[in-house]
mmCIF file of C-alpha atoms and ligand atoms in Angstrom:
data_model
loop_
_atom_site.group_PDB
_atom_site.id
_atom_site.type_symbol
_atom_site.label_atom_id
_atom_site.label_comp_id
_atom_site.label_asym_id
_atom_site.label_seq_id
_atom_site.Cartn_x
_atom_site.Cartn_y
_atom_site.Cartn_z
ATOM 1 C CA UNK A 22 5.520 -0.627 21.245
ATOM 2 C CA UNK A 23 6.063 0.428 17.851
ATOM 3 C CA UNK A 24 3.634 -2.408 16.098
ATOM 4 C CA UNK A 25 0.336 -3.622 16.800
ATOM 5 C CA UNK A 26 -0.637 -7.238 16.390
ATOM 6 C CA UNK A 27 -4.018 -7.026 14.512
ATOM 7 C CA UNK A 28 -5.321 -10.823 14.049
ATOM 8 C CA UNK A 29 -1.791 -11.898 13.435
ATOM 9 C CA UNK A 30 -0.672 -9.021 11.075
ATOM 10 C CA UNK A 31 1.909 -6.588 12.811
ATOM 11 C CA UNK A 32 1.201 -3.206 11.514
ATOM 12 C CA UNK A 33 3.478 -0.159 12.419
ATOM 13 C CA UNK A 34 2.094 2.487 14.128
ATOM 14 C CA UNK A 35 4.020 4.638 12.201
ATOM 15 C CA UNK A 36 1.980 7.947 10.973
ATOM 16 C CA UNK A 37 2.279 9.199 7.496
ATOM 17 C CA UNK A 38 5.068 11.558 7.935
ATOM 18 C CA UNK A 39 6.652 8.773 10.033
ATOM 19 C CA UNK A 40 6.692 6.031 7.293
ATOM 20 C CA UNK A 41 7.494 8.753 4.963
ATOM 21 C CA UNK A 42 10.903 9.473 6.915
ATOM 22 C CA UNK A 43 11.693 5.808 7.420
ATOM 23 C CA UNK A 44 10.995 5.309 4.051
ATOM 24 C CA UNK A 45 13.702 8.396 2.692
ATOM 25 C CA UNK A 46 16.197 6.839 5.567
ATOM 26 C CA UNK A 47 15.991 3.659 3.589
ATOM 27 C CA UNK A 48 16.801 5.355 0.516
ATOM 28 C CA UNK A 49 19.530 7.598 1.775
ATOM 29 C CA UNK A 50 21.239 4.767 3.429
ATOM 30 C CA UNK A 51 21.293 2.831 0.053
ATOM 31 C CA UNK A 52 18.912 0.305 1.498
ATOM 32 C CA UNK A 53 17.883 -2.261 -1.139
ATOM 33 C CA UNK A 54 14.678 -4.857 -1.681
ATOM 34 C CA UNK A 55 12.756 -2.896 1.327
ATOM 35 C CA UNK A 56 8.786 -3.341 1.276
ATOM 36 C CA UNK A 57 5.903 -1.412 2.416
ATOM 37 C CA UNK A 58 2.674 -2.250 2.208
ATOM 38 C CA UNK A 59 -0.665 -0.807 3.248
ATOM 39 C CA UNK A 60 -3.069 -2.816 4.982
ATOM 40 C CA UNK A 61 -6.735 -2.122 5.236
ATOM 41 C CA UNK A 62 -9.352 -4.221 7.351
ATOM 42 C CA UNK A 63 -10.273 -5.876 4.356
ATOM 43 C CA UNK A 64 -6.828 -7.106 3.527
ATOM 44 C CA UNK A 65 -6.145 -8.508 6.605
ATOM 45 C CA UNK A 66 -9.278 -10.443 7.222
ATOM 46 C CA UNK A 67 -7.317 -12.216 3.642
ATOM 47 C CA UNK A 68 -4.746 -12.519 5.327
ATOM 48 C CA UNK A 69 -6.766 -14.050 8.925
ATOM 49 C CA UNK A 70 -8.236 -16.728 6.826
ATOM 50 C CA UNK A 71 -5.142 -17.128 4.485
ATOM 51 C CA UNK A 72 -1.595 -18.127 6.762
ATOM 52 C CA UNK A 73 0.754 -17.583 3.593
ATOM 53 C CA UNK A 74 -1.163 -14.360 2.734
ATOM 54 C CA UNK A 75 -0.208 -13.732 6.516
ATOM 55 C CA UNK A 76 3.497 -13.918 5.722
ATOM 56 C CA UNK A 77 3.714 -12.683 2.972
ATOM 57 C CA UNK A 78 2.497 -9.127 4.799
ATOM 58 C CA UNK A 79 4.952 -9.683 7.822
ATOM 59 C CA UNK A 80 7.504 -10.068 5.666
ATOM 60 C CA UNK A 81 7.542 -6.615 5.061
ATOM 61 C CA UNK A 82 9.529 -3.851 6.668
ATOM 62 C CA UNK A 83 6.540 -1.497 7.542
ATOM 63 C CA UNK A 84 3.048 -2.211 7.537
ATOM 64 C CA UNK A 85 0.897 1.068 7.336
ATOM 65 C CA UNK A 86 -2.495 1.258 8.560
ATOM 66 C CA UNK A 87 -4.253 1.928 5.114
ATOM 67 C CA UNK A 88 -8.105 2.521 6.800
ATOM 68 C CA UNK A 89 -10.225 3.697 9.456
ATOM 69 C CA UNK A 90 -10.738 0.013 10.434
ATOM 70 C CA UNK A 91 -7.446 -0.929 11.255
ATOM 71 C CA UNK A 92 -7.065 2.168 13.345
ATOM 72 C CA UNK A 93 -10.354 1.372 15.258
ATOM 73 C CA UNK A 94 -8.767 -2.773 15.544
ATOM 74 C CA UNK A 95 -5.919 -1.158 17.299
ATOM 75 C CA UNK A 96 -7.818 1.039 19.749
ATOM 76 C CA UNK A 97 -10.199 -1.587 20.842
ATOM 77 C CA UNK A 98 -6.866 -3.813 21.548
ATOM 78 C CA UNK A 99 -5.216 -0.775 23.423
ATOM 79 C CA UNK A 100 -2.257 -0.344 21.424
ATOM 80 C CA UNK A 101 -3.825 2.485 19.581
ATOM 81 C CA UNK A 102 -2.349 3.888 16.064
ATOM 82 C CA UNK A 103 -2.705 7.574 16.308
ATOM 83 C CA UNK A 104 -4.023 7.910 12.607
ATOM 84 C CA UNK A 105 -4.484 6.336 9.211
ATOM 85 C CA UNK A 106 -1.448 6.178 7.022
ATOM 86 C CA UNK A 107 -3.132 5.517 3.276
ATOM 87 C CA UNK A 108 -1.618 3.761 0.486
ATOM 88 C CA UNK A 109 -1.369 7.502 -1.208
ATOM 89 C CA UNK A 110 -1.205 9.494 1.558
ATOM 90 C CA UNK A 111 2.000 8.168 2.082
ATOM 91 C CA UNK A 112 3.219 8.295 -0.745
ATOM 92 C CA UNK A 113 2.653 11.878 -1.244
ATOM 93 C CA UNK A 114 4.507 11.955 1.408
ATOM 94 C CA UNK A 115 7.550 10.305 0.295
ATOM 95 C CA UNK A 116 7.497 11.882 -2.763
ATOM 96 C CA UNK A 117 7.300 15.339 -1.729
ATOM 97 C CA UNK A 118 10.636 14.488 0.596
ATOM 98 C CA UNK A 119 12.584 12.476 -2.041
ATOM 99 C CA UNK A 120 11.955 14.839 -4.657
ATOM 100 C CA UNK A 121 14.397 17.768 -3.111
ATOM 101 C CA UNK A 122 16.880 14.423 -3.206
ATOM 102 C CA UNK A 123 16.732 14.087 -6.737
ATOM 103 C CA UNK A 124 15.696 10.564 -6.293
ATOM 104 C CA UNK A 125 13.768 7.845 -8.416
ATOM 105 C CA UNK A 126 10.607 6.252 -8.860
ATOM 106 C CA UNK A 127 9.380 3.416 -10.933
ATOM 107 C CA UNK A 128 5.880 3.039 -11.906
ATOM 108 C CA UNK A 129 4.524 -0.384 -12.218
ATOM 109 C CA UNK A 130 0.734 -1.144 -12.664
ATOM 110 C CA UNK A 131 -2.615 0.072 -13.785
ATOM 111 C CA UNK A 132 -4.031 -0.361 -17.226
ATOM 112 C CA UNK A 133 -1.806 1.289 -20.080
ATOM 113 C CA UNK A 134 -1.211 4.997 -19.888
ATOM 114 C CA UNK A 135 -2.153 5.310 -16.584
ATOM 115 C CA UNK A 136 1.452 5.392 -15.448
ATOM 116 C CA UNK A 137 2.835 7.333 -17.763
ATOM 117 C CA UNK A 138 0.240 10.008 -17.247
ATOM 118 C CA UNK A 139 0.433 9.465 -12.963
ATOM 119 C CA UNK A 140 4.463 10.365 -14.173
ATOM 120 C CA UNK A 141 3.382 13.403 -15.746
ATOM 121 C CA UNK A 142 1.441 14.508 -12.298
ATOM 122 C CA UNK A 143 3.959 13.516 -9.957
ATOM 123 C CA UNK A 144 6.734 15.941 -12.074
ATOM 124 C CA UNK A 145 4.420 18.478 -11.973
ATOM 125 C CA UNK A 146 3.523 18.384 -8.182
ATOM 126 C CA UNK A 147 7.226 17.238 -6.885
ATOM 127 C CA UNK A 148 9.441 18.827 -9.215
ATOM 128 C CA UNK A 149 12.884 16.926 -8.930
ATOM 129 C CA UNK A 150 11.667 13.722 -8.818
ATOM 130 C CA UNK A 151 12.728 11.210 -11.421
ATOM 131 C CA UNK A 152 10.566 9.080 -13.352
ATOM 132 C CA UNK A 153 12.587 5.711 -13.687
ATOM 133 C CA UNK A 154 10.375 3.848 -15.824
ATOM 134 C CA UNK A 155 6.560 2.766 -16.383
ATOM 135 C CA UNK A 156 5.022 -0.088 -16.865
ATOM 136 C CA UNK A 157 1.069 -1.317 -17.256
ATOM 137 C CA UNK A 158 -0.195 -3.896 -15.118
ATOM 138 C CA UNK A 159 -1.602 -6.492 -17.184
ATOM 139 C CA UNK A 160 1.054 -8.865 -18.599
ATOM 140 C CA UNK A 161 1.889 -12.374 -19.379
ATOM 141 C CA UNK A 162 4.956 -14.467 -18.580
ATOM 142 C CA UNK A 163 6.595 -12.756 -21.513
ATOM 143 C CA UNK A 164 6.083 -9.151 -20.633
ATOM 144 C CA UNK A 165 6.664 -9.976 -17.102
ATOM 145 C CA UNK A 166 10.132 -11.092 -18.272
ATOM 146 C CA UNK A 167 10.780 -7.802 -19.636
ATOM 147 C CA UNK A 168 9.254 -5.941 -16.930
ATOM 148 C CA UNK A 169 11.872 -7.095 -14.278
ATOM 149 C CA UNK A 170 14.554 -6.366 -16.802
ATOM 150 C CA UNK A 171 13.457 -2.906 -17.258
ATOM 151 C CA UNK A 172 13.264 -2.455 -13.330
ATOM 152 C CA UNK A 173 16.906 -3.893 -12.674
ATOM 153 C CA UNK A 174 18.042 -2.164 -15.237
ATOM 154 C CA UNK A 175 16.732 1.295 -13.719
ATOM 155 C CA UNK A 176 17.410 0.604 -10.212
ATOM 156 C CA UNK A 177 15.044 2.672 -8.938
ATOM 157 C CA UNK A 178 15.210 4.137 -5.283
ATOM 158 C CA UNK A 179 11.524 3.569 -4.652
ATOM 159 C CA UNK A 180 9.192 0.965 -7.042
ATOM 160 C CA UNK A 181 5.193 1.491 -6.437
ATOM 161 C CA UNK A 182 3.393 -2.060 -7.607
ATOM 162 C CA UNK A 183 -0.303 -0.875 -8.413
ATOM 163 C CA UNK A 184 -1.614 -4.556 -8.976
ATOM 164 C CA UNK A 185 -4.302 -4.014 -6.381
ATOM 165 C CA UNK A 186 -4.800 -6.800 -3.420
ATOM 166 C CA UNK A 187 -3.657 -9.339 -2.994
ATOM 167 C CA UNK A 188 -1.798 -9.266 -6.396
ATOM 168 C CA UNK A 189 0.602 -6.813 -5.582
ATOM 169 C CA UNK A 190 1.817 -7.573 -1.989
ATOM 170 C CA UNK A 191 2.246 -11.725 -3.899
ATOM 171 C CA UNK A 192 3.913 -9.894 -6.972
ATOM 172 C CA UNK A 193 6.678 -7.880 -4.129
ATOM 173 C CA UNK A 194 6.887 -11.030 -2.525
ATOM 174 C CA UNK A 195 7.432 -13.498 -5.431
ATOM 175 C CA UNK A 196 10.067 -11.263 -6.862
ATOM 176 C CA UNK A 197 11.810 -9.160 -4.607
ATOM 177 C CA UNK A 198 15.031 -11.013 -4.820
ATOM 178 C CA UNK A 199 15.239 -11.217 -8.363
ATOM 179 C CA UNK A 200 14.727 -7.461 -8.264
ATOM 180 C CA UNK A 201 16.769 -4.334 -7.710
ATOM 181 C CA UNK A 202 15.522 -1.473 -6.141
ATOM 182 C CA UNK A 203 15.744 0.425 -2.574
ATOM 183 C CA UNK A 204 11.625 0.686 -1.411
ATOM 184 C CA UNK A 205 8.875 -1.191 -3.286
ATOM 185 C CA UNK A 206 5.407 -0.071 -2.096
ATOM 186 C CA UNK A 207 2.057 -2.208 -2.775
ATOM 187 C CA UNK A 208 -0.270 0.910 -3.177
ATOM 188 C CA UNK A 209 -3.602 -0.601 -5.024
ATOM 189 C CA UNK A 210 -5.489 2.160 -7.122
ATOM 190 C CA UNK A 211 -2.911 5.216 -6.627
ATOM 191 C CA UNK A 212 -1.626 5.366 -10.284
ATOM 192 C CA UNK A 213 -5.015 6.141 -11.308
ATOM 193 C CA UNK A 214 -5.520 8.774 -8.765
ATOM 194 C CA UNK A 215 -2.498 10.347 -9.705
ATOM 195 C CA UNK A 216 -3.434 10.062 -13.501
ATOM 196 C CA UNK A 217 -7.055 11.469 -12.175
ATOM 197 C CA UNK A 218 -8.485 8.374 -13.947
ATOM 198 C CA UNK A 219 -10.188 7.149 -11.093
ATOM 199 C CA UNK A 220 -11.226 9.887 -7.841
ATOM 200 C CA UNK A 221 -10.685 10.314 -4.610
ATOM 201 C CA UNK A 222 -13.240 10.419 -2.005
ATOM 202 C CA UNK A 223 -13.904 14.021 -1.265
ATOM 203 C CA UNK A 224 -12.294 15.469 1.844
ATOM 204 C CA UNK A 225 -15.815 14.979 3.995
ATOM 205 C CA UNK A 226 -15.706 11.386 3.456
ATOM 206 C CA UNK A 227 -12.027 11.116 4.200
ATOM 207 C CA UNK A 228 -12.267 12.998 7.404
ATOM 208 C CA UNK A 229 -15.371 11.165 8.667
ATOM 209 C CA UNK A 230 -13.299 7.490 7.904
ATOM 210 C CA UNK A 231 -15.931 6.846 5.246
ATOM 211 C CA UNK A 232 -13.816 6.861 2.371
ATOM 212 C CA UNK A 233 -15.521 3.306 2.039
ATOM 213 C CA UNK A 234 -18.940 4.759 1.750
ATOM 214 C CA UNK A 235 -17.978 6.625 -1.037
ATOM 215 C CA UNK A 236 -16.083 3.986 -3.104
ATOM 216 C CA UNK A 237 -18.508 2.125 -2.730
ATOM 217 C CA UNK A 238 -21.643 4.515 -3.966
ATOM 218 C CA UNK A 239 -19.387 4.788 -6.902
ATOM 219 C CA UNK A 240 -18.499 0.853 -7.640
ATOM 220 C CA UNK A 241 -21.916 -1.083 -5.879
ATOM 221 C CA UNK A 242 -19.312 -3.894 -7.139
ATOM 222 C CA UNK A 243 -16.953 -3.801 -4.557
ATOM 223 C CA UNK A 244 -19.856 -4.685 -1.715
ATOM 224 C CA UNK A 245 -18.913 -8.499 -1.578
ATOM 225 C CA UNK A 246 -15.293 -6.795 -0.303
ATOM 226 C CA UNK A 247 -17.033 -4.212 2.196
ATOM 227 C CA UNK A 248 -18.893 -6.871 3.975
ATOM 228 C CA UNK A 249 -15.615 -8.229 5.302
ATOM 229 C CA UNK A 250 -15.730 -4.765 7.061
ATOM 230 C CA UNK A 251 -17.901 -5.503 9.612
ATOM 231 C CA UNK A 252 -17.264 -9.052 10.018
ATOM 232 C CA UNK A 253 -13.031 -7.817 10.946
ATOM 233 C CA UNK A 254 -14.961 -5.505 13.588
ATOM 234 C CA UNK A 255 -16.370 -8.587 15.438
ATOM 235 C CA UNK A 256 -13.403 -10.459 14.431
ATOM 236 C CA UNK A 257 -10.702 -8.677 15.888
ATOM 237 C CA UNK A 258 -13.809 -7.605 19.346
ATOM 238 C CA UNK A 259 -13.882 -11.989 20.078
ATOM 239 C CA UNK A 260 -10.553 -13.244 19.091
ATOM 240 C CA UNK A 261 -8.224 -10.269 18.659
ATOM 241 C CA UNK A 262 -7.099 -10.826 22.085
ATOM 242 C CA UNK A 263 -5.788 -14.106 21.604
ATOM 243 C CA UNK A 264 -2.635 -12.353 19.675
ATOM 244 C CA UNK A 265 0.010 -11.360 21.560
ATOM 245 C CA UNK A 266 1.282 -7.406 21.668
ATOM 246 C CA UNK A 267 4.335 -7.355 21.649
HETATM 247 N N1 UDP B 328 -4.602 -3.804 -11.731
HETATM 248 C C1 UDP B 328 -3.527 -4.157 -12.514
HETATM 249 N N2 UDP B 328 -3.392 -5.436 -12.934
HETATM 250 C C2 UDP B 328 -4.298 -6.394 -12.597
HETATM 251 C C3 UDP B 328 -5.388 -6.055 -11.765
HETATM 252 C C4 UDP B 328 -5.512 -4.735 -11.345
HETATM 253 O O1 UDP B 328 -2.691 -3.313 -12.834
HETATM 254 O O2 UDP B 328 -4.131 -7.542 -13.006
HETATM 255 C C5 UDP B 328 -4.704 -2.412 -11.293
HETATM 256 C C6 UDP B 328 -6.022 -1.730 -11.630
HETATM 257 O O3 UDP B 328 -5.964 -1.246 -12.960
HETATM 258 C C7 UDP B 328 -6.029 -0.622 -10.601
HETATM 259 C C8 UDP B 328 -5.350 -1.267 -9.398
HETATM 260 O O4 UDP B 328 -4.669 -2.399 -9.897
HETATM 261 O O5 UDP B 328 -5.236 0.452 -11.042
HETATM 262 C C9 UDP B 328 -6.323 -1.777 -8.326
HETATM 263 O O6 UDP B 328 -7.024 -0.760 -7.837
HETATM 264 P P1 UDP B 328 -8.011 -0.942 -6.598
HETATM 265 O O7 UDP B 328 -8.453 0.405 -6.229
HETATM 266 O O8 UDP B 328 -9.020 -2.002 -6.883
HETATM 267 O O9 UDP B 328 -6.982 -1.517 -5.528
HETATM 268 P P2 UDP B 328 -7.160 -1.769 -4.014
HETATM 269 O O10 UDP B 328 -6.171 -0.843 -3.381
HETATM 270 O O11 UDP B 328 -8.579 -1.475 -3.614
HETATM 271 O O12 UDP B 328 -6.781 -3.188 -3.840
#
C-alpha cells in the first residue's frame, strides 16, 4: 500500500526523498499541471468536515504527510508512514535535485518581497536553479489576471503557491487548467522561511514532533487552529476505521 486513507484523505506514504524523486521524474518526463500538497492534521480535519475541501486534496498527485499528527493517524490505523514529509522539507529536497538539472521555479505568494528575497536564498543554497518569476500573494481579480499570464508565460517546471490553507490547495485547484507548468506545490509559510522573514522551529522542537508547540509560543493566535489537533486524534481513534485502506 502506497497511500493511507486518513478520514477520507489519501496521503502517500512517500518520505521526503521519495516525493522529492517522484517529483524530479515528473519534471524530467515533461509532466505538466501535476500537484502536491502537504497535509497536516489540521488541514484534514477541513477537509473531514468540508467534502469539496476533500476533493479538492485527492485530486492531487501526492499527498505528503506535512506533521507529526498525520504520521501518528496512520500508525494507529496500521498503515504506518515511516516519517513526516514537511511542506519545506520537501522542497529542499526537490530543489537541491532539480538544481544540478538546470530547472525552474516560480514563486507565487507571501506578502511583497518575500519572494523575491526566498529567490535570492534558494540561488545561493542550490546554485543552478532558475528563478522563473515572483509574485506576492495578495491580489485582486486584476492582478490575478496578470499573475497567470506571467506563469504561462514562464512555464515553469515546478510553481510553489504560498497562499497558506486552504487558499492555496483552492487557488491549484481553481486554476490548474488554465495554467502551465510541470509541479505546483501548496507549501503555506515556506517563502518566508526561505526569505528568513518568519523562523523555523529549532531542531529540538522538530525532532520531538512539536514544531506546533513552538509556532504556537510564537503566534498565541494560531490556538483556535491547534485545538483541531487533538480533536483529529480522537477523530481519526472512533471513526478512522470506518475508511477503507486500500
Ligand atoms: N498569504 C498570502 N496571501 C493571503 C494569505 C496568506 O500570500 O491572502 C501568505 C502569508 O503571507 C504567508 C503564507 O501565506 O506567507 C501562510 O503562511 P502560514 O504559515 O500561515 O501557512 P500554513 O502553512 O500554516 O497554512
Amino acid at each position: 500500500m502506497d497511500k493511507v486513507n486518513i478520514l477520507g484523505i489519501k496521503v502517500s506514504k512517500h518520505t521526503i526523498d521519495s516525493a522529492a524523486d517522484q517529483i524530479i521524474e515528473y519534471i524530467t518526463n515533461g509532466d505538466k499541471r501535476r500537484c502536491v500538497f502537504t497535509p497536516n492534521s489540521e488541514i484534514i480535519m477541513m477537509a473531514y468536515r468540508d467534502k469539496k475541501f476533500a476533493e479538492v486534496l485527492n485530486s492531487a498527485d501526492i499527498l505528503t504527510a506535512d506533521g507529526i499528527g498525520v504520521v501518528y493517524a496512520s500508525k494507529m490505523l496500521r498503515n504506518p508512514i515511516l516519517e513526516r514529509a514537511a511542506g519545506f522539507d520537501t522542497a529542499c529536497a526537490v530543489l537541491k535535485k532539480m538544481a544540478p538539472l538546470g530547472k525552474s521555479v516560480y514563486l507565487f505568494g507571501a506578502k511583497p518581497g518575500v519572494a523575491e528575497a526566498a529567490g535570492e536564498e534558494m540561488l545561493r543554497r542550490f546554485p543552478g536553479i532558475k528563478i522563473a518569476g515572483c509574485a506576492d500573494g495578495y491580489f485582486d481579480e486584476e492582478k490575478q489576471v496578470n499573475i497567470i499570464a506571467d506563469i504561462n508565460e514562464k512555464k515553469p517546471d515546478l510553481l510553489f503557491v504560498c497562499l497558506g490553507a486552504p487558499k492555496q490547495e483552492k487557488w491549484i485547484s481553481e486554476h490548474r487548467d488554465e495554467l502551465d507548468f510541470g509541479v505546483a506545490m501548496g507549501i503555506g509559510g515556506s517563502l518566508d522561511v526561505f526569505a528568513g522573514t518568519v523562523k523555523r522551529a529549532p531542531e529540538f522542537y522538530q525532532k520531538h514532533g512539536i514544531e506546533w508547540l513552538y509556532r504556537l509560543l510564537k503566534q498565541p493566535s494560531r490556538i483556535g487552529r491547534m485545538m483541531d489537533l487533538p480533536k483529529f486524534g480522537f477523530t481519526v481513534l472512533l471513526n478512522g476505521k470506518k475508511f477503507p485502506q486500500e
